[in-house]
Amino acid sequence: MPEQTMVRGNAASTASARRITMHGMLLQLPYWIGCCMYYSFVVTTLTDFGWSGSGATGVMTAMSVITMFVQPVYGYLCDKVLSEKKLSVILLILGAACFLLLPVSLSSGSMAAVLVNMIGITVTASQAGGLLDAWVVGLKQQYPSVNYGLIRGSGSLAFALAAQAAGMLTAAFGHSVRLWTGGCALIIAMLVTLTFRPAERFGGASAPSLKLSGGGTIKLIFSSKRYVLLLGAAFFLMLSDMVMMTVNQLLVPELGGSAAQIGAASAVMAGSEVPVMFLMGYMMRKVGFKKLLLFGGAAYVIRLFVTANVQTVSGLIAVQLLQGVTFAVLVPIMMSYLTSILDERIRSTAVTIYGACTASLTSIVGNLIITSLLASGHSIREALVILAFAAVIGFSLAVYGVVKKIW
């Protein structure tokens, strides 16, 4: 009888994990469509409205600074006050409003209005992605069969399709229609969020005494050698990721390409993630974390040196396929690894700190490299070489973790 009860319990857990995975996929679709409508063309949008290339990348650096400080605060709030679900709903509806208002700000000709609007997007819609990751980590801690690769891969699929559509929308109707479309997508994401299962904490009814103070939370997070080393390796390996959109928006026109080809490059980059992410659950079981980490790290180094030397628009678009063996490999395996090493009391703070370092801080440093080199008369290709050497450092840290048996 106990064995039958256990079997039924396992079957119920598997069914719940399957439902969570499917629901998570449905949530990722509209969220990343909305994000794509903004981020894939934000530099192009600003330059079309009279901003310089260095000015546009400089603003994106400033937005990344804001994100880096705000994201961990939101994670801490989720650990202590609000659930990821409640805060995500608030941020998505406010983000949608900011998307819908941005065309008005751009048309006003006021740089201050545009900056305020972009800050609004940065502290709302941009933050929801990290909270969704923390949310899925919490659900995966309850239901280990939840497939993060399928969930995040759905977002990549949405981004790929939206990038192609965004390029055509921009070419046919201009920037405003694209941004309004993004705002509507975020409203849909908010509605889906309302029906998504919240993640439990402290074993459901565990005592409040298990909660930590702010200082205790940070101390517990950074006392883990595995977490710290993963953070370092991910930072250097992913230094190019958050600036690759900027690179494409600058390099495609330099090679004689159009807005539609910028969209095509983004579509190929995001599309290459989809099949790999969908298979990462299987690959993790068959190959293992350490081998996949080393493979993805080496692929990053190769990708950046190849991109720095591409000479045609078609070649640049083709190189975006390497996103499938870099970002698409590392993001699912690192998130799954975090699931296995994080204390549930600190998961939102730890995941958002990880996101702040691997998305926001990398964007700050990467955009600073690009902005400073462009302002001093250097080329985008020289910036890519510097990013390639940063990837070498990240790969070396991954090797160190394997050799020293830290992972």
mmCIF file of N, CA, C and O in Angstrom, residues 49 96 98 127 294 341 369 391 399 406:
data_model
loop_
_atom_site.group_PDB
_atom_site.id
_atom_site.type_symbol
_atom_site.label_atom_id
_atom_site.label_comp_id
_atom_site.label_asym_id
_atom_site.label_seq_id
_atom_site.Cartn_x
_atom_site.Cartn_y
_atom_site.Cartn_z
ATOM 1 N N PHE A 49 15.742 58.834 -34.484
ATOM 2 C CA PHE A 49 15.169 60.057 -33.924
ATOM 3 C C PHE A 49 16.253 61.084 -33.571
ATOM 4 O O PHE A 49 16.012 62.001 -32.786
ATOM 5 N N ALA A 96 3.818 47.716 -19.735
ATOM 6 C CA ALA A 96 2.965 47.875 -20.921
ATOM 7 C C ALA A 96 2.608 49.345 -21.127
ATOM 8 O O ALA A 96 2.628 49.856 -22.255
ATOM 9 N N CYS A 98 4.340 51.927 -20.196
ATOM 10 C CA CYS A 98 5.547 52.628 -20.659
ATOM 11 C C CYS A 98 5.803 52.374 -22.146
ATOM 12 O O CYS A 98 6.216 53.279 -22.878
ATOM 13 N N GLN A 127 12.520 44.113 -15.677
ATOM 14 C CA GLN A 127 12.797 43.372 -14.446
ATOM 15 C C GLN A 127 12.002 42.076 -14.349
ATOM 16 O O GLN A 127 12.357 41.178 -13.582
ATOM 17 N N LEU A 294 31.862 23.364 -20.324
ATOM 18 C CA LEU A 294 33.108 23.545 -21.074
ATOM 19 C C LEU A 294 32.843 23.714 -22.571
ATOM 20 O O LEU A 294 33.474 24.541 -23.228
ATOM 21 N N ILE A 341 21.634 24.111 -5.941
ATOM 22 C CA ILE A 341 22.541 24.584 -4.891
ATOM 23 C C ILE A 341 21.957 25.695 -4.018
ATOM 24 O O ILE A 341 22.548 26.042 -2.993
ATOM 25 N N ILE A 369 32.643 49.290 -23.168
ATOM 26 C CA ILE A 369 33.738 48.965 -24.098
ATOM 27 C C ILE A 369 33.411 49.479 -25.495
ATOM 28 O O ILE A 369 34.222 50.155 -26.143
ATOM 29 N N ALA A 391 35.858 36.231 -22.888
ATOM 30 C CA ALA A 391 35.300 34.874 -22.917
ATOM 31 C C ALA A 391 36.355 33.826 -22.587
ATOM 32 O O ALA A 391 36.052 32.791 -21.987
ATOM 33 N N VAL A 399 37.041 25.786 -16.536
ATOM 34 C CA VAL A 399 38.032 24.708 -16.474
ATOM 35 C C VAL A 399 38.566 24.553 -15.051
ATOM 36 O O VAL A 399 38.712 23.434 -14.545
ATOM 37 N N ILE A 406 35.143 21.711 -7.984
ATOM 38 C CA ILE A 406 34.224 22.615 -7.280
ATOM 39 C C ILE A 406 32.792 22.389 -7.766
ATOM 40 O O ILE A 406 31.842 22.449 -6.994
#
